[in-house]
C-alpha cells in the first residue's frame, strides 16, 4: 500500500510494508525514528526501530536521508504527536543508499538551488505538493471537457504556420546546419528538407483546433507549445503546455461563460482534492511573507485567493470601459502606474490587477479590444476599430486566459491576413474553412503553467513545470 492509504488505516497491529525514501532519521541506540515518504502524500509515515528487535546495526547505518528503503512491521497507534499511526519496524531492506553528499538534506533550500537539482527536487515537500496539484489540475481539465461533450484533439507539434504571427519559433530541420543545400540565389533550399518546406515547433494548436470544431462542434487541445522568445522573466518558458477549447456555434458571450465555468471548476477540484498540499503551500507562503516589507506582502492568503475566484461571479466589461475606469483611478491621477494609460495600449499586469483587486474586487473578463493589438483571426466588430476578443483577469497575476470569437467571414479574414503580412498561401486550408460551410465559432487559450502558478501560489513559472526550458537552459 502507498503511504497515503496506510495513514488512513485503523491501527490493529496488522502487518504492513512501507516503501519509500528516507526524509529524516533521529534517535539513539534504544530507539530510532525514521520518517519515510513515497510521494503519494505530503505526509510522512514514521517507522520506529527499537533496539531489542532483529534489525542489525549495519543495516540501520545505511538508513540515511535520501536512502530508499522497504520497512515491514506492525501498524500501531502513534505514541507521539503529529501522526495517528506509525510502523513498529521488524525488518528493513535498503534498496539504495545515499551518503552525506545527498543535496536534499532536511533544511531549507533556495528555489535557485533546487532548480539546479531538478532531478532531485521532486523529493522535497514543496515540489511534491506542486506536482501532485499539477496532476490533479490536468485530470480535472480532461474530466471537465469530457463531461461537457468535448472531444480531445491532438494537434501537430511540428507546423508550417505561425498562429500568433510573432515569428518567434523554433525551426525544425534535418539539414546539416553547417552546410545546408542552397538555391541558385543562395537561400536555404527548404524543398530539400525532410518535410519539403520550412517547419517549426508550434506556438498554438488553435488554428488546427478550429478545423476540428467546424466538424465535431466541441473540441479541446491540451499539449506542448513552444516560443523562441529570449525572455528570462519569472513568467516565461520556451516550452509550456496549453489548453485550447474551440466550439462551433459559440459567440463571444458563450465563450465567456465557458471560460468562467471552466476555471472555477478546475480550481474547485483542486480545493477539494489537494487540501493537504494546498494547506502546506499556504503555510510556506505565509512564512515567506513575514520576511517581506509590509508594502510587498500579498493582500490575500493562498486559499482565500482561490476561493475569491471560485465564489465570485466574474465581472464583464469592454476594454473601452476599462480604460475609462483606469483614467479616473487614483493610481493614474497620482502617477503611480509604471505604464501609461490611453485607448489603444496593450494593458499591463498592473492595470489588470487594479481592475480585479481594487476596483471590482472580483475576477474580470475584458472584451472588445482594439483590433490593432490583437491577432488576425479575431472577429471584427461593426465599428471597424475593435474585435470580439476576451481576456480573463485574476488577482495577483493579471491575464490568465485569452480568447475570442473567430472571424468566420472569408473576405474579411482574407483582407486581415494580408494586412498583417501573412502569405494567404501558407494558411490556405484555414481560409478554406470559411468558404465551405462556415459557422460562428469561438475559443480561448489557457497556459497550463500559468494556472498551476496561480493555484500553488508559487512566484516563478520555472517551479511549476518538472523540467523548465528557458534561454540557455535545457539541462535535464
Coordinates of C-alpha atoms in Angstrom, one line a residue, residues 69 162 165 236 276 307 458:
X69 CA 14.0 1.5 1.9
X162 CA 2.6 30.7 -37.1
X165 CA 2.2 36.0 -36.2
X236 CA 8.1 33.0 -19.4
X276 CA -3.3 18.9 2.4
X307 CA -12.0 31.0 -3.2
X458 CA 4.4 30.0 -6.5

